[in-house]
Amino acid sequence: MFADRAKIFIKSGKGGDGHVSFRREMYVPNGGPDGGDGGKGGDVILVVDPGLNTLTDYRHVRKYKAEDGEEGGKKNCHGANGKDIILKVPAGTIVKDFETGKVILDMSNKTEPVVLLKGGRGGKGNRQYVTSVMQAPKYAQPGQPSRELWVTLELKMIADVGLVGFPNVGKSTFLSRVTNAKPKIANYHFTTLNPNLGVVDLGENNGFVIADIPGIIEGASEGVGLGLEFLRHIERTKVLIHMVDAASVEGRDPIVDIEAINKELLSYNVDLASRPQVIAANKCDALYGDDYETVIEMLKDEYEPKGIKVFPISAVSGKGLDELLWYVNKLVKEAPDEVIEFEAEMDVEFMDNPELPFEVTKSDKQEGLYIVEGPRIERMLGYTNLESEKGFAFFQKFLKDNGILDMLEELGIQEGDTVKLYGLEFDYYK
């Protein structure tokens, strides 16, 4: 089975505790405090490795932990920082929270290492707490705790073109003919269990990367068969080649097949279903005379008015392939250049604790002022950067998910009223 998904446990390092000690030297009977600070815990870091194309390694080793920081020492010695742990992943890897399925991080466009979980800060030694009235503090700060998380790594292949169609319509034969890929080919369903990547080279800087996606069946978007395992691989593609068996070798109706798969694409991801499509009517060399004209005209009449061009081809003989490939190349060039990146849905820096209280009240001193406060709100604000677009989006989602917007509505808030969260004030608009 293609290793495109793995569940792993990650944990950053705990910060080292600050140290409590006092100078003990000859002729210095009452030396001052000299307890050093604890070291910082190691981070969990992700980095894209261009040499990787599967998540196989993460199927064998499930737990990854960075080193803890060392405790501070005597004589103002700073504890050693814990070593980071670096996880190498293929381009296109998405990190999701295992419990909620929410996206934490998309590594598609990341060229630099990314810190996924920060290590705990080291605690301060007792020398840091000396004041004019406290000359010999006998306490130090403990190190910050580590962070831990079960995550799912998902590999969503980065290909320009996705090749979709029911099993046994000739996708593997097509791929082997137009690219350098060598997929296994046999005459039975679900021969292709691994998505295959190939490069179509048309010369003079023309060409594209194509992913042959294993046969999709009805119900794939609901997890039937292997559907969900493979639908994720075409989420990033710019163009879809929809291959059908025009000769109905197995008695299948090509239009019924196209509609069934489009229905699965729509159910899985609305954006995916709206990508440019072309139809490759394969096995046309098995059609003769009027049958050829009837089938091809039927497909063209059905789909070309919808902007979906139909190409009669034969993956075995090569008939019609050049025209198809050049047209797809044109669609790829017209598509946006950037790799589709999935927005973060969760900020791991903010570990929400539903048990922490908060309250929403209407001010009795100022008209049109509503106050949201409590430990849970204070904690959220401490971990959220409202200056960034993603941070502000997370903040708005927090208000909605926790029912705060509904509470404000129940209190009678009107557009233009002010909402105050500690030192922050916002105008309210629906």
Short mmCIF file of C-alpha atoms in Angstrom, two decimals:
data_model
loop_
_atom_site.label_atom_id
_atom_site.label_comp_id
_atom_site.label_asym_id
_atom_site.label_seq_id
_atom_site.Cartn_x
_atom_site.Cartn_y
_atom_site.Cartn_z
CA MET A 1 0.00 0.00 0.00
CA PHE A 2 1.31 3.45 -0.89
CA ALA A 3 2.47 5.19 2.30
CA ASP A 4 0.60 8.43 1.89
CA ARG A 5 -0.69 8.73 5.45
CA ALA A 6 0.82 8.13 8.89
CA LYS A 7 -0.24 8.76 12.47
CA ILE A 8 2.59 9.83 14.78
CA PHE A 9 3.10 11.22 18.28
CA ILE A 10 5.29 14.30 18.63
CA LYS A 11 6.55 15.96 21.79
CA SER A 12 8.77 18.98 22.33
CA GLY A 13 11.29 19.18 25.16
CA LYS A 14 10.49 20.46 28.63
CA GLY A 15 12.35 23.56 29.78
CA GLY A 16 15.01 22.95 32.41
CA ASP A 17 14.26 24.17 35.93
CA GLY A 18 16.05 27.18 37.36
CA HIS A 19 18.55 26.38 40.11
CA VAL A 20 18.71 27.56 43.72
CA SER A 21 22.22 27.95 45.12
CA PHE A 22 24.46 30.46 46.92
CA ARG A 23 28.14 31.31 46.62
CA ARG A 24 30.24 29.27 49.00
CA GLU A 25 33.81 30.55 48.89
CA MET A 26 36.53 30.91 51.47
CA TYR A 27 36.31 34.29 53.22
CA VAL A 28 32.84 34.90 51.71
CA PRO A 29 30.57 33.56 54.47
CA ASN A 30 27.38 35.10 53.09
CA GLY A 31 27.73 34.81 49.34
CA GLY A 32 24.84 35.92 47.18
CA PRO A 33 22.59 33.71 45.06
CA ASP A 34 24.23 32.12 42.01
CA GLY A 35 21.64 29.66 40.73
CA GLY A 36 21.69 29.49 36.92
CA ASP A 37 18.78 29.41 34.48
CA GLY A 38 17.45 26.20 32.99
CA GLY A 39 18.00 25.37 29.35
CA LYS A 40 15.29 25.63 26.70
CA GLY A 41 13.56 22.42 25.62
CA GLY A 42 14.10 21.22 22.06
CA ASP A 43 11.65 22.05 19.27
CA VAL A 44 9.88 19.66 16.91
CA ILE A 45 10.84 20.90 13.44
CA LEU A 46 9.54 19.88 10.01
CA VAL A 47 11.55 20.29 6.83
CA VAL A 48 10.80 19.34 3.23
CA ASP A 49 13.25 16.82 1.76
CA PRO A 50 13.11 16.85 -2.09
CA GLY A 51 14.49 13.29 -2.09
CA LEU A 52 11.42 11.84 -0.36
CA ASN A 53 8.17 10.90 -2.06
CA THR A 54 6.45 8.69 0.53
CA LEU A 55 5.75 8.66 4.28
CA THR A 56 7.01 5.09 4.64
CA ASP A 57 9.49 5.89 7.43
CA TYR A 58 6.71 7.19 9.68
CA ARG A 59 4.84 3.90 9.46
CA HIS A 60 7.67 2.13 11.27
CA VAL A 61 8.55 4.71 13.92
CA ARG A 62 5.53 6.35 15.55
CA LYS A 63 6.90 8.48 18.41
CA TYR A 64 9.22 11.47 18.13
CA LYS A 65 10.47 13.51 21.08
CA ALA A 66 12.87 16.42 21.34
CA GLU A 67 15.31 16.63 24.26
CA ASP A 68 14.46 18.34 27.54
CA GLY A 69 16.49 21.33 28.63
CA GLU A 70 18.93 20.75 31.48
CA GLU A 71 18.51 22.25 34.93
CA GLY A 72 20.54 25.34 35.74
CA GLY A 73 23.62 24.85 37.91
CA LYS A 74 25.70 26.52 40.59
CA LYS A 75 27.95 29.47 39.87
CA ASN A 76 25.44 30.98 37.44
CA CYS A 77 25.80 28.04 35.06
CA HIS A 78 23.08 27.98 32.41
CA GLY A 79 21.57 24.57 31.73
CA ALA A 80 22.19 23.15 28.26
CA ASN A 81 19.40 23.57 25.74
CA GLY A 82 17.68 20.38 24.61
CA LYS A 83 18.37 19.18 21.06
CA ASP A 84 15.67 19.78 18.48
CA ILE A 85 14.19 16.86 16.58
CA ILE A 86 13.93 17.34 12.82
CA LEU A 87 11.30 15.42 10.85
CA LYS A 88 11.92 15.24 7.10
CA VAL A 89 8.81 14.99 4.92
CA PRO A 90 8.07 15.00 1.18
CA ALA A 91 6.77 18.13 -0.53
CA GLY A 92 2.99 18.18 -0.39
CA THR A 93 2.75 16.87 3.17
CA ILE A 94 -0.06 18.21 5.32
CA VAL A 95 -0.06 17.95 9.12
CA LYS A 96 -3.45 17.48 10.76
CA ASP A 97 -4.55 17.18 14.37
CA PHE A 98 -5.48 13.51 14.81
CA GLU A 99 -8.40 14.15 17.16
CA THR A 100 -10.19 16.85 15.14
CA GLY A 101 -8.83 16.32 11.63
CA LYS A 102 -8.07 20.05 11.39
CA VAL A 103 -5.13 21.27 9.30
CA ILE A 104 -2.22 22.51 11.40
CA LEU A 105 0.40 23.00 8.71
CA ASP A 106 0.81 22.58 4.95
CA MET A 107 4.42 22.02 3.87
CA SER A 108 3.75 22.47 0.14
CA ASN A 109 5.35 25.88 -0.30
CA LYS A 110 7.76 25.75 2.62
CA THR A 111 11.41 26.10 1.62
CA GLU A 112 12.69 26.70 5.16
CA PRO A 113 12.34 24.50 8.28
CA VAL A 114 9.14 25.10 10.24
CA VAL A 115 8.81 24.77 14.02
CA LEU A 116 5.71 22.68 14.67
CA LEU A 117 5.93 22.41 18.47
CA LYS A 118 8.10 24.79 20.49
CA GLY A 119 10.12 23.53 23.41
CA GLY A 120 9.42 24.86 26.88
CA ARG A 121 11.30 27.94 28.05
CA GLY A 122 13.93 27.35 30.71
CA GLY A 123 13.13 28.51 34.25
CA LYS A 124 15.00 31.38 35.89
CA GLY A 125 17.55 30.65 38.58
CA ASN A 126 17.33 32.32 41.99
CA ARG A 127 19.94 34.93 41.04
CA GLN A 128 17.28 36.45 38.74
CA TYR A 129 15.02 37.22 41.69
CA VAL A 130 17.36 39.42 43.69
CA THR A 131 15.76 42.75 44.63
CA SER A 132 16.58 45.54 47.03
CA VAL A 133 14.40 43.91 49.68
CA MET A 134 15.07 40.27 48.77
CA GLN A 135 18.82 39.71 48.76
CA ALA A 136 18.78 35.93 49.17
CA PRO A 137 15.80 34.41 47.32
CA LYS A 138 15.44 30.68 48.05
CA TYR A 139 13.26 29.90 45.08
CA ALA A 140 13.67 29.52 41.34
CA GLN A 141 11.31 29.21 38.41
CA PRO A 142 10.44 25.76 37.02
CA GLY A 143 10.87 25.21 33.30
CA GLN A 144 7.86 25.46 31.04
CA PRO A 145 6.21 22.14 30.25
CA SER A 146 6.64 20.38 26.92
CA ARG A 147 3.93 20.20 24.29
CA GLU A 148 2.69 16.93 22.85
CA LEU A 149 0.29 16.01 20.09
CA TRP A 150 -0.93 13.09 18.01
CA VAL A 151 -0.92 14.20 14.38
CA THR A 152 -1.74 12.70 11.01
CA LEU A 153 0.70 13.26 8.17
CA GLU A 154 -0.97 13.20 4.75
CA LEU A 155 0.86 13.34 1.45
CA LYS A 156 -1.08 15.14 -1.27
CA MET A 157 0.93 14.72 -4.44
CA ILE A 158 1.89 17.87 -6.27
CA ALA A 159 1.01 17.23 -9.90
CA ASP A 160 -0.23 19.58 -12.60
CA VAL A 161 -2.69 17.09 -14.03
CA GLY A 162 -4.80 14.38 -12.45
CA LEU A 163 -5.80 11.36 -14.54
CA VAL A 164 -9.12 9.98 -13.30
CA GLY A 165 -11.52 7.30 -14.45
CA PHE A 166 -13.07 3.99 -13.49
CA PRO A 167 -10.83 0.92 -13.15
CA ASN A 168 -9.58 -0.74 -16.31
CA VAL A 169 -10.25 2.13 -18.74
CA GLY A 170 -6.60 2.33 -19.81
CA LYS A 171 -5.08 4.97 -17.53
CA SER A 172 -1.92 3.00 -16.77
CA THR A 173 -1.39 2.22 -20.45
CA PHE A 174 -1.84 5.90 -21.27
CA LEU A 175 0.63 6.99 -18.59
CA SER A 176 3.26 4.48 -19.68
CA ARG A 177 3.00 5.71 -23.26
CA VAL A 178 3.14 9.49 -22.70
CA THR A 179 5.56 9.67 -19.74
CA ASN A 180 8.63 8.01 -18.31
CA ALA A 181 6.54 6.22 -15.66
CA LYS A 182 6.34 2.42 -15.73
CA PRO A 183 3.14 1.43 -13.91
CA LYS A 184 2.11 -2.21 -13.64
CA ILE A 185 -0.54 -3.05 -16.21
CA ALA A 186 -2.93 -5.99 -16.10
CA ASN A 187 -6.48 -6.70 -17.13
CA TYR A 188 -8.27 -6.63 -13.79
CA HIS A 189 -9.79 -4.00 -11.54
CA PHE A 190 -7.69 -1.89 -9.19
CA THR A 191 -4.42 -2.98 -10.75
CA THR A 192 -3.07 0.43 -9.79
CA LEU A 193 -2.93 0.65 -6.01
CA ASN A 194 -0.22 3.29 -5.92
CA PRO A 195 -0.71 6.72 -7.48
CA ASN A 196 1.93 7.02 -10.21
CA LEU A 197 3.64 10.26 -11.15
CA GLY A 198 4.99 10.82 -14.63
CA VAL A 199 6.43 13.74 -16.60
CA VAL A 200 5.02 14.58 -20.02
CA ASP A 201 7.83 16.27 -21.99
CA LEU A 202 6.62 18.09 -25.12
CA GLY A 203 9.92 19.91 -25.73
CA GLU A 204 10.89 23.58 -25.65
CA ASN A 205 9.81 24.09 -22.02
CA ASN A 206 6.42 22.56 -22.66
CA GLY A 207 5.15 19.71 -20.52
CA PHE A 208 3.62 18.88 -17.16
CA VAL A 209 3.57 16.42 -14.27
CA ILE A 210 0.66 13.99 -14.37
CA ALA A 211 -0.64 11.75 -11.58
CA ASP A 212 -2.44 8.53 -12.48
CA ILE A 213 -5.02 8.15 -9.73
CA PRO A 214 -6.24 4.59 -9.04
CA GLY A 215 -9.75 3.72 -10.16
CA ILE A 216 -12.46 5.60 -8.31
CA ILE A 217 -15.74 3.85 -7.64
CA GLU A 218 -19.13 5.17 -6.62
CA GLY A 219 -19.16 6.02 -2.94
CA ALA A 220 -15.46 6.95 -2.93
CA SER A 221 -16.16 10.33 -1.32
CA GLU A 222 -17.78 8.47 1.58
CA GLY A 223 -14.80 6.20 2.05
CA VAL A 224 -16.04 3.24 0.01
CA GLY A 225 -13.22 1.12 -1.34
CA LEU A 226 -9.95 3.01 -1.58
CA GLY A 227 -11.62 6.22 -2.73
CA LEU A 228 -10.65 8.61 0.08
CA GLU A 229 -7.08 7.31 0.07
CA PHE A 230 -6.66 8.51 -3.51
CA LEU A 231 -9.00 11.44 -3.93
CA ARG A 232 -6.68 13.49 -1.74
CA HIS A 233 -3.91 13.11 -4.33
CA ILE A 234 -5.73 15.15 -6.96
CA GLU A 235 -6.73 18.02 -4.68
CA ARG A 236 -3.75 20.07 -5.83
CA THR A 237 -4.00 19.37 -9.55
CA LYS A 238 -4.77 22.20 -11.97
CA VAL A 239 -6.42 20.12 -14.71
CA LEU A 240 -8.23 16.77 -14.78
CA ILE A 241 -8.09 14.29 -17.66
CA HIS A 242 -11.20 12.18 -17.40
CA MET A 243 -10.61 8.88 -19.20
CA VAL A 244 -13.48 6.65 -20.31
CA ASP A 245 -13.78 3.41 -22.22
CA ALA A 246 -15.47 4.70 -25.38
CA ALA A 247 -15.75 1.18 -26.81
CA SER A 248 -17.61 -0.07 -23.72
CA VAL A 249 -15.43 -3.18 -23.72
CA GLU A 250 -16.87 -4.16 -20.33
CA GLY A 251 -20.37 -3.03 -21.14
CA ARG A 252 -20.06 0.29 -19.32
CA ASP A 253 -21.80 3.48 -20.45
CA PRO A 254 -19.12 6.23 -20.74
CA ILE A 255 -21.54 9.06 -19.89
CA VAL A 256 -22.82 7.23 -16.81
CA ASP A 257 -19.21 6.68 -15.70
CA ILE A 258 -18.31 10.36 -16.20
CA GLU A 259 -21.33 11.55 -14.23
CA ALA A 260 -20.67 9.05 -11.43
CA ILE A 261 -17.07 10.18 -10.96
CA ASN A 262 -17.93 13.87 -11.23
CA LYS A 263 -20.48 13.27 -8.49
CA GLU A 264 -17.75 11.77 -6.28
CA LEU A 265 -15.42 14.70 -6.99
CA LEU A 266 -18.17 17.17 -6.12
CA SER A 267 -19.03 15.33 -2.89
CA TYR A 268 -15.38 15.24 -1.84
CA ASN A 269 -14.35 18.79 -2.71
CA VAL A 270 -16.41 21.41 -4.55
CA ASP A 271 -13.28 23.25 -5.71
CA LEU A 272 -11.85 20.04 -7.14
CA ALA A 273 -14.97 19.42 -9.23
CA SER A 274 -14.69 22.91 -10.72
CA ARG A 275 -11.16 22.42 -12.13
CA PRO A 276 -10.79 22.40 -15.93
CA GLN A 277 -11.52 18.96 -17.36
CA VAL A 278 -10.96 17.21 -20.66
CA ILE A 279 -12.38 13.86 -21.68
CA ALA A 280 -10.09 11.24 -23.20
CA ALA A 281 -12.36 8.77 -25.01
CA ASN A 282 -10.00 5.77 -24.99
CA LYS A 283 -10.07 2.48 -26.92
CA CYS A 284 -11.43 4.20 -30.04
CA ASP A 285 -9.47 1.71 -32.16
CA ALA A 286 -12.02 -0.88 -31.02
CA LEU A 287 -14.88 1.14 -32.55
CA TYR A 288 -15.77 0.73 -36.21
CA GLY A 289 -17.93 2.60 -38.73
CA ASP A 290 -21.12 4.09 -37.38
CA ASP A 291 -20.32 3.02 -33.81
CA TYR A 292 -17.32 5.34 -33.75
CA GLU A 293 -19.27 8.34 -35.01
CA THR A 294 -22.20 7.63 -32.69
CA VAL A 295 -20.19 7.36 -29.45
CA ILE A 296 -17.88 10.30 -30.12
CA GLU A 297 -20.71 12.58 -31.25
CA MET A 298 -22.74 11.57 -28.20
CA LEU A 299 -19.89 12.54 -25.88
CA LYS A 300 -19.21 15.81 -27.70
CA ASP A 301 -22.88 16.79 -27.74
CA GLU A 302 -23.11 16.13 -24.00
CA TYR A 303 -19.92 17.82 -22.76
CA GLU A 304 -18.48 20.30 -25.27
CA PRO A 305 -21.38 22.76 -24.71
CA LYS A 306 -20.27 22.71 -21.06
CA GLY A 307 -16.73 23.71 -22.06
CA ILE A 308 -15.30 20.19 -21.66
CA LYS A 309 -13.44 19.16 -24.81
CA VAL A 310 -13.60 15.51 -25.95
CA PHE A 311 -10.59 13.78 -27.54
CA PRO A 312 -10.96 10.34 -29.15
CA ILE A 313 -7.71 8.47 -28.45
CA SER A 314 -6.10 5.07 -28.33
CA ALA A 315 -3.55 4.63 -25.56
CA VAL A 316 -2.34 1.42 -27.27
CA SER A 317 -1.74 2.77 -30.78
CA GLY A 318 -1.08 6.40 -29.84
CA LYS A 319 -3.89 7.80 -31.96
CA GLY A 320 -5.01 11.29 -30.88
CA LEU A 321 -2.49 11.60 -28.02
CA ASP A 322 -0.51 14.57 -29.36
CA GLU A 323 -3.63 16.71 -29.79
CA LEU A 324 -4.81 15.83 -26.28
CA LEU A 325 -1.44 16.51 -24.62
CA TRP A 326 -0.93 19.89 -26.30
CA TYR A 327 -4.41 21.00 -25.30
CA VAL A 328 -3.82 19.93 -21.68
CA ASN A 329 -0.45 21.72 -21.76
CA LYS A 330 -2.30 24.90 -22.78
CA LEU A 331 -4.77 24.54 -19.87
CA VAL A 332 -1.92 23.99 -17.40
CA LYS A 333 -0.13 27.14 -18.60
CA GLU A 334 -3.31 29.16 -18.22
CA ALA A 335 -3.85 27.94 -14.65
CA PRO A 336 -2.44 29.88 -11.66
CA ASP A 337 1.23 29.09 -10.99
CA GLU A 338 1.09 28.77 -7.23
CA VAL A 339 0.69 25.37 -5.61
CA ILE A 340 -2.68 25.14 -3.92
CA GLU A 341 -2.01 25.45 -0.19
CA PHE A 342 -4.41 24.41 2.52
CA GLU A 343 -5.10 27.07 5.14
CA ALA A 344 -4.30 26.26 8.77
CA GLU A 345 -7.46 25.52 10.74
CA MET A 346 -5.79 25.16 14.11
CA ASP A 347 -3.06 26.99 16.03
CA VAL A 348 -1.09 24.49 18.10
CA GLU A 349 0.39 27.32 20.11
CA PHE A 350 -3.04 27.78 21.61
CA MET A 351 -4.02 24.61 23.43
CA ASP A 352 -7.63 25.39 24.24
CA ASN A 353 -8.94 24.23 27.61
CA PRO A 354 -12.75 24.10 27.63
CA GLU A 355 -12.71 23.91 31.43
CA LEU A 356 -11.38 27.46 31.74
CA PRO A 357 -14.28 29.88 32.32
CA PHE A 358 -15.22 33.08 30.57
CA GLU A 359 -18.20 35.45 30.61
CA VAL A 360 -19.91 37.83 28.22
CA THR A 361 -21.60 40.88 29.79
CA LYS A 362 -23.20 44.16 28.80
CA SER A 363 -21.68 47.24 30.41
CA ASP A 364 -24.02 49.13 32.74
CA LYS A 365 -21.72 52.16 32.66
CA GLN A 366 -21.37 52.75 28.93
CA GLU A 367 -24.08 52.37 26.30
CA GLY A 368 -23.20 50.02 23.43
CA LEU A 369 -20.25 48.39 25.22
CA TYR A 370 -20.00 44.63 25.70
CA ILE A 371 -17.24 42.91 27.67
CA VAL A 372 -15.78 39.43 27.05
CA GLU A 373 -13.36 38.26 29.71
CA GLY A 374 -12.14 35.32 31.75
CA PRO A 375 -9.12 32.99 31.94
CA ARG A 376 -10.01 31.23 28.71
CA ILE A 377 -10.15 34.50 26.77
CA GLU A 378 -6.93 35.74 28.33
CA ARG A 379 -5.19 32.49 27.42
CA MET A 380 -6.42 32.66 23.83
CA LEU A 381 -5.26 36.25 23.37
CA GLY A 382 -1.86 35.35 24.76
CA TYR A 383 -1.34 32.78 21.99
CA THR A 384 -2.92 34.63 19.06
CA ASN A 385 -1.22 37.18 16.83
CA LEU A 386 -4.10 39.46 15.81
CA GLU A 387 -1.78 41.46 13.55
CA SER A 388 -1.63 38.57 11.05
CA GLU A 389 -4.46 37.62 8.71
CA LYS A 390 -4.43 34.00 9.84
CA GLY A 391 -4.28 35.00 13.50
CA PHE A 392 -7.28 37.29 13.16
CA ALA A 393 -9.19 34.59 11.26
CA PHE A 394 -8.45 32.16 14.09
CA PHE A 395 -9.65 34.74 16.62
CA GLN A 396 -12.96 35.17 14.79
CA LYS A 397 -13.42 31.41 14.55
CA PHE A 398 -12.75 31.08 18.29
CA LEU A 399 -15.53 33.59 19.04
CA LYS A 400 -17.95 31.71 16.80
CA ASP A 401 -17.06 28.15 17.89
CA ASN A 402 -17.37 29.01 21.57
CA GLY A 403 -20.79 30.62 21.19
CA ILE A 404 -19.53 34.10 22.09
CA LEU A 405 -21.15 35.70 19.04
CA ASP A 406 -24.47 34.05 19.94
CA MET A 407 -24.16 35.32 23.52
CA LEU A 408 -23.58 38.86 22.26
CA GLU A 409 -26.68 38.56 20.06
CA GLU A 410 -28.73 37.38 23.03
CA LEU A 411 -27.59 40.42 25.02
CA GLY A 412 -28.92 42.66 22.24
CA ILE A 413 -25.72 43.83 20.55
CA GLN A 414 -26.24 46.02 17.49
CA GLU A 415 -24.00 46.81 14.53
CA GLY A 416 -21.48 49.49 15.45
CA ASP A 417 -21.45 48.56 19.16
CA THR A 418 -18.11 47.95 20.85
CA VAL A 419 -16.79 44.61 22.10
CA LYS A 420 -13.97 44.80 24.64
CA LEU A 421 -11.57 41.94 25.38
CA TYR A 422 -9.13 43.17 28.00
CA GLY A 423 -6.99 45.81 26.24
CA LEU A 424 -8.58 45.25 22.83
CA GLU A 425 -11.72 46.88 21.46
CA PHE A 426 -13.60 45.98 18.27
CA ASP A 427 -16.61 47.38 16.46
CA TYR A 428 -19.28 44.72 16.00
CA TYR A 429 -20.63 43.98 12.51
CA LYS A 430 -22.55 40.93 11.28
#
